[in-house]
CSV table of C-alpha atoms in Angstrom, one decimal:
chain,number,residue,atom,x,y,z
A,28,MET,CA,11.2,23.4,5.3
A,29,ARG,CA,10.5,26.1,2.8
A,30,TYR,CA,8.9,25.3,-0.5
A,31,PRO,CA,8.0,27.8,-3.2
A,32,LYS,CA,4.5,27.1,-4.5
A,33,ASP,CA,2.3,29.1,-6.7
A,34,GLY,CA,-1.0,30.2,-5.1
A,35,LYS,CA,-3.6,32.9,-5.2
A,36,LEU,CA,-4.5,35.6,-2.7
A,37,LEU,CA,-8.2,36.4,-2.4
A,38,ARG,CA,-9.1,39.7,-0.9
A,39,ILE,CA,-12.7,40.5,-0.1
A,40,PHE,CA,-13.4,44.2,0.8
A,41,LEU,CA,-16.6,44.7,3.0
A,42,GLY,CA,-18.2,47.0,5.5
A,43,GLU,CA,-18.1,45.6,9.0
A,44,THR,CA,-21.8,45.8,9.4
A,45,VAL,CA,-22.7,43.8,6.3
A,46,GLN,CA,-24.4,40.6,7.4
A,47,HIS,CA,-25.5,37.2,6.1
A,48,LYS,CA,-28.3,35.4,8.0
A,49,GLY,CA,-27.7,37.5,11.1
A,50,VAL,CA,-23.9,37.0,11.2
A,51,PRO,CA,-21.3,39.5,10.1
A,52,LEU,CA,-20.4,38.6,6.5
A,53,HIS,CA,-16.6,38.6,7.2
A,54,GLU,CA,-17.2,36.1,10.0
A,55,TRP,CA,-19.4,33.9,7.9
A,56,ILE,CA,-16.7,33.9,5.1
A,57,VAL,CA,-13.9,32.9,7.5
A,58,LYS,CA,-16.0,30.1,8.9
A,59,LYS,CA,-17.0,28.9,5.5
A,60,ALA,CA,-13.4,29.0,4.3
A,61,ARG,CA,-12.5,26.8,7.3
A,62,LYS,CA,-15.3,24.4,6.6
A,63,GLU,CA,-14.2,24.2,2.9
A,64,GLY,CA,-10.7,23.3,4.0
A,65,LEU,CA,-8.8,26.4,2.8
A,66,ALA,CA,-5.4,27.0,4.2
A,67,GLY,CA,-6.3,30.0,6.4
A,68,ALA,CA,-8.1,33.3,6.5
A,69,THR,CA,-7.5,36.6,8.2
A,70,VAL,CA,-9.8,39.6,8.7
A,71,VAL,CA,-8.2,43.1,8.9
A,72,LYS,CA,-10.1,46.1,10.1
A,73,GLY,CA,-9.5,49.4,8.4
A,74,ILE,CA,-9.5,52.8,9.9
A,75,LEU,CA,-10.6,54.7,6.8
A,76,GLY,CA,-12.1,53.8,3.5
A,77,TYR,CA,-14.9,54.1,1.0
A,78,GLY,CA,-16.6,51.7,-1.5
A,79,ALA,CA,-19.0,51.8,-4.4
A,80,ASN,CA,-21.3,54.3,-2.7
A,81,SER,CA,-18.4,56.7,-2.2
A,82,VAL,CA,-19.3,57.3,1.5
A,83,ILE,CA,-16.2,57.8,3.7
A,84,HIS,CA,-16.1,55.5,6.7
A,85,THR,CA,-13.6,56.5,9.4
A,86,ALA,CA,-12.5,55.7,12.9
A,87,LYS,CA,-11.8,59.4,13.8
A,88,VAL,CA,-13.0,60.3,17.2
A,89,LEU,CA,-15.2,63.2,16.1
A,90,ARG,CA,-16.8,61.1,13.4
A,91,LEU,CA,-17.3,57.6,14.7
A,92,SER,CA,-18.4,55.2,12.0
A,93,GLU,CA,-20.2,52.0,12.8
A,94,ASP,CA,-19.4,50.6,9.4
A,95,LEU,CA,-15.6,50.5,9.1
A,96,PRO,CA,-14.0,48.7,6.2
A,97,VAL,CA,-12.8,45.1,6.7
A,98,VAL,CA,-10.7,43.0,4.4
A,99,VAL,CA,-10.8,39.2,4.4
A,100,GLU,CA,-7.6,37.7,3.0
A,101,ILE,CA,-7.3,34.0,2.1
A,102,VAL,CA,-4.3,32.4,0.4
A,103,ASP,CA,-4.4,28.9,-1.1
A,104,GLU,CA,-3.9,27.0,-4.3
A,105,ALA,CA,-5.6,28.6,-7.4
A,106,ASP,CA,-8.2,25.8,-7.8
A,107,LYS,CA,-9.3,26.0,-4.2
A,108,ILE,CA,-9.6,29.8,-4.4
A,109,GLU,CA,-11.7,29.6,-7.6
A,110,ALA,CA,-14.0,27.0,-6.1
A,111,PHE,CA,-14.4,29.1,-2.9
A,112,LEU,CA,-15.3,32.2,-4.9
A,113,ASN,CA,-18.0,30.2,-6.8
A,114,THR,CA,-19.4,29.2,-3.4
A,115,ILE,CA,-19.6,32.6,-1.8
A,116,ASP,CA,-20.3,34.8,-4.9
A,117,GLU,CA,-24.1,34.8,-4.6
A,118,VAL,CA,-23.9,35.6,-0.9
A,119,ILE,CA,-21.9,38.9,-1.3
A,120,ASN,CA,-24.4,41.6,-2.3
A,121,GLU,CA,-22.1,44.5,-1.5
A,122,GLY,CA,-18.3,44.7,-1.5
A,123,MET,CA,-15.5,43.8,-3.8
A,124,ALA,CA,-13.3,40.8,-4.4
A,125,THR,CA,-9.8,40.7,-6.0
A,126,VAL,CA,-7.5,37.8,-6.8
A,127,GLN,CA,-3.8,38.0,-7.4
A,128,ASN,CA,-0.9,35.7,-7.7
A,129,ALA,CA,0.9,34.7,-4.5
A,130,GLN,CA,4.0,32.7,-4.0
A,131,ILE,CA,3.6,30.5,-0.9
A,132,VAL,CA,7.0,30.4,0.8
A,133,PHE,CA,6.0,28.3,3.8
A,134,TYR,CA,2.9,27.1,5.6
A,135,ARG,CA,3.5,25.8,9.1
A,136,SER,CA,1.7,24.8,12.2
A,137,ASN,CA,3.4,24.7,15.6
A,138,LYS,CA,1.6,21.5,16.6
A,139,SER,CA,4.1,18.8,17.3
A,140,LYS,CA,4.0,15.6,15.4
A,141,GLY,CA,3.6,13.0,18.1
């Protein structure tokens, strides 16, 4: 069943080497999102990018970077995204977060109801 529902898309842009308490920050964010009951989270690794310090990070063979860009994407209802942002805001010392409107068309699991 499809159901259009308004939601929010949270994107958090980080370097892959940024850590929180000895754990990659993107991994900590995903685990925290799961613990907080958000619908789901995905981490996407970039091949080229730069952030606030304007240093280019690339996956090119001749210039291997150990700090490639990663993006954590989380979609859920607006109030859940806002609450989650309040939870993680003080932990993120470097990076950027954006929020935009998202229409949730479907949200399914392949687990059988039995």
